[in-house]
Amino acid sequence: MPSDCLFCRIVSGELPAAQIHADESVVAIRDISPQAPTHILLLSRKHIASVGEVGPADTDLMGRICAVAAELATREGISQDGYRLVVNVGRNGGQTVDHLHVHMLGGRPMAWPPG
Ligand code: AMP
Ligand code: ZN
């Protein structure tokens, strides 16, 4: 666990966050700067720098992240109207925190294409 990684520090409990889910592989928190009425971040417990670093050993984890997203969407009341899952990868993708996370945005219609 890189001690300078923001999301590793949140996942370990060292830094506070508005946590709404935690299991053996995934932690979900509310984004500190929400871009929609519901803006949740699904974090892997394992430090993986980005989707670009996901390997064959991580396929269960990626599936688990999607299952938790579906579970939380129902709990948050956005599953009916729909929502968007976003993974930013690297500089052009707009990634600012180098620890695997999936954004879940809902509660308003999303534009396409994204900016
Ligand atoms: P990305 O740009 O895809 O790497 O997303 C990083 C996200 O983390 C951004 O939406 C930030 O608002 C969010 N963020 C940064 N610091 C925190 C924090 N301490 N707690 C919750 N969310 C955070
Ligand atoms: Zn990390």
GROMACS .gro file of C-alpha atoms and ligand atoms in nm:
model
  139
    1MET     CA    1   0.000   0.000   0.000
    2PRO     CA    2   0.169   0.323  -0.108
    3SER     CA    3   0.152   0.547   0.199
    4ASP     CA    4   0.123   0.856  -0.021
    5CYS     CA    5  -0.185   0.727  -0.206
    6LEU     CA    6  -0.498   0.922  -0.109
    7PHE     CA    7  -0.741   0.638  -0.173
    8CYS     CA    8  -0.521   0.379   0.003
    9ARG     CA    9  -0.531   0.608   0.306
   10ILE     CA   10  -0.910   0.638   0.282
   11VAL     CA   11  -0.961   0.264   0.233
   12SER     CA   12  -0.742   0.186   0.536
   13GLY     CA   13  -0.939   0.435   0.749
   14GLU     CA   14  -0.636   0.658   0.803
   15LEU     CA   15  -0.819   0.947   0.635
   16PRO     CA   16  -1.189   1.017   0.693
   17ALA     CA   17  -1.445   0.989   0.413
   18ALA     CA   18  -1.822   0.959   0.377
   19GLN     CA   19  -1.818   0.580   0.347
   20ILE     CA   20  -2.139   0.411   0.237
   21HIS     CA   21  -2.017   0.058   0.169
   22ALA     CA   22  -1.724  -0.162   0.266
   23ASP     CA   23  -1.650  -0.528   0.202
   24GLU     CA   24  -1.339  -0.741   0.163
   25SER     CA   25  -1.251  -0.598  -0.179
   26VAL     CA   26  -1.450  -0.276  -0.238
   27VAL     CA   27  -1.509   0.046  -0.045
   28ALA     CA   28  -1.760   0.309  -0.163
   29ILE     CA   29  -1.749   0.673  -0.058
   30ARG     CA   30  -1.926   0.992  -0.157
   31ASP     CA   31  -1.716   1.211  -0.387
   32ILE     CA   32  -1.592   1.520  -0.203
   33SER     CA   33  -1.678   1.736  -0.506
   34PRO     CA   34  -2.005   1.590  -0.638
   35GLN     CA   35  -2.079   1.644  -1.008
   36ALA     CA   36  -2.436   1.511  -0.981
   37PRO     CA   37  -2.696   1.475  -0.702
   38THR     CA   38  -2.555   1.125  -0.644
   39HIS     CA   39  -2.179   1.093  -0.696
   40ILE     CA   40  -2.023   0.784  -0.547
   41LEU     CA   41  -1.670   0.650  -0.587
   42LEU     CA   42  -1.618   0.274  -0.583
   43LEU     CA   43  -1.262   0.207  -0.469
   44SER     CA   44  -1.070  -0.117  -0.481
   45ARG     CA   45  -0.910  -0.208  -0.148
   46LYS     CA   46  -0.610  -0.329  -0.343
   47HIS     CA   47  -0.383  -0.056  -0.476
   48ILE     CA   48  -0.401  -0.069  -0.855
   49ALA     CA   49  -0.287   0.253  -1.023
   50SER     CA   50  -0.555   0.248  -1.296
   51VAL     CA   51  -0.759   0.023  -1.522
   52GLY     CA   52  -0.445   0.018  -1.735
   53GLU     CA   53  -0.285  -0.193  -1.459
   54VAL     CA   54  -0.573  -0.439  -1.416
   55GLY     CA   55  -0.453  -0.794  -1.479
   56PRO     CA   56  -0.600  -1.145  -1.494
   57ALA     CA   57  -0.592  -1.169  -1.112
   58ASP     CA   58  -0.828  -0.871  -1.084
   59THR     CA   59  -1.125  -0.987  -1.290
   60ASP     CA   60  -1.329  -1.092  -0.983
   61LEU     CA   61  -1.257  -0.753  -0.828
   62MET     CA   62  -1.382  -0.568  -1.137
   63GLY     CA   63  -1.700  -0.776  -1.136
   64ARG     CA   64  -1.745  -0.710  -0.768
   65ILE     CA   65  -1.717  -0.333  -0.826
   66CYS     CA   66  -2.001  -0.355  -1.083
   67ALA     CA   67  -2.215  -0.565  -0.848
   68VAL     CA   68  -2.165  -0.315  -0.564
   69ALA     CA   69  -2.252  -0.030  -0.802
   70ALA     CA   70  -2.581  -0.201  -0.893
   71GLU     CA   71  -2.654  -0.264  -0.523
   72LEU     CA   72  -2.583   0.097  -0.425
   73ALA     CA   73  -2.784   0.238  -0.719
   74THR     CA   74  -3.087   0.055  -0.587
   75ARG     CA   75  -3.020   0.175  -0.233
   76GLU     CA   76  -2.971   0.535  -0.353
   77GLY     CA   77  -3.294   0.522  -0.557
   78ILE     CA   78  -3.132   0.589  -0.895
   79SER     CA   79  -3.156   0.245  -1.054
   80GLN     CA   80  -3.495   0.311  -1.214
   81ASP     CA   81  -3.396   0.635  -1.391
   82GLY     CA   82  -3.044   0.517  -1.464
   83TYR     CA   83  -2.699   0.648  -1.393
   84ARG     CA   84  -2.351   0.657  -1.537
   85LEU     CA   85  -2.040   0.462  -1.443
   86VAL     CA   86  -1.717   0.637  -1.541
   87VAL     CA   87  -1.356   0.525  -1.523
   88ASN     CA   88  -1.100   0.791  -1.606
   89VAL     CA   89  -0.767   0.648  -1.718
   90GLY     CA   90  -0.447   0.848  -1.740
   91ARG     CA   91  -0.392   1.210  -1.835
   92ASN     CA   92  -0.619   1.226  -2.139
   93GLY     CA   93  -0.884   1.030  -1.952
   94GLY     CA   94  -0.888   1.293  -1.677
   95GLN     CA   95  -0.762   1.066  -1.399
   96THR     CA   96  -0.639   1.269  -1.100
   97VAL     CA   97  -0.603   0.999  -0.832
   98ASP     CA   98  -0.384   0.705  -0.932
   99HIS     CA   99  -0.580   0.435  -0.748
  100LEU     CA  100  -0.849   0.231  -0.923
  101HIS     CA  101  -1.193   0.383  -0.882
  102VAL     CA  102  -1.523   0.391  -1.066
  103HIS     CA  103  -1.748   0.698  -1.050
  104MET     CA  104  -2.122   0.643  -1.018
  105LEU     CA  105  -2.319   0.953  -1.118
  106GLY     CA  106  -2.694   0.979  -1.102
  107GLY     CA  107  -2.993   1.188  -1.010
  108ARG     CA  108  -2.989   1.393  -1.331
  109PRO     CA  109  -2.971   1.322  -1.705
  110MET     CA  110  -2.615   1.286  -1.837
  111ALA     CA  111  -2.498   1.449  -2.158
  112TRP     CA  112  -2.327   1.257  -2.437
  113PRO     CA  113  -2.057   1.282  -2.557
  114PRO     CA  114  -1.877   1.364  -2.231
  115GLY     CA  115  -1.654   1.671  -2.232
  116AMP     P1  116  -1.049   1.103  -1.107
  116AMP     O1  117  -1.034   1.243  -1.158
  116AMP     O2  118  -1.127   1.011  -1.198
  116AMP     O3  119  -0.915   1.044  -1.068
  116AMP     O4  120  -1.139   1.113  -0.977
  116AMP     C1  121  -1.092   1.147  -0.851
  116AMP     C2  122  -1.211   1.190  -0.772
  116AMP     O5  123  -1.177   1.187  -0.635
  116AMP     C3  124  -1.260   1.332  -0.801
  116AMP     O6  125  -1.395   1.330  -0.845
  116AMP     C4  126  -1.245   1.404  -0.667
  116AMP     O7  127  -1.349   1.496  -0.642
  116AMP     C5  128  -1.247   1.288  -0.570
  116AMP     N1  129  -1.181   1.311  -0.443
  116AMP     C6  130  -1.059   1.369  -0.422
  116AMP     N2  131  -1.029   1.370  -0.292
  116AMP     C7  132  -1.133   1.310  -0.227
  116AMP     C8  133  -1.163   1.280  -0.091
  116AMP     N3  134  -1.076   1.313   0.008
  116AMP     N4  135  -1.280   1.221  -0.061
  116AMP     C9  136  -1.367   1.190  -0.159
  116AMP     N5  137  -1.345   1.213  -0.291
  116AMP    C10  138  -1.231   1.272  -0.324
  117ZN      ZN  139  -0.374   0.336  -0.353
   0.00000   0.00000   0.00000
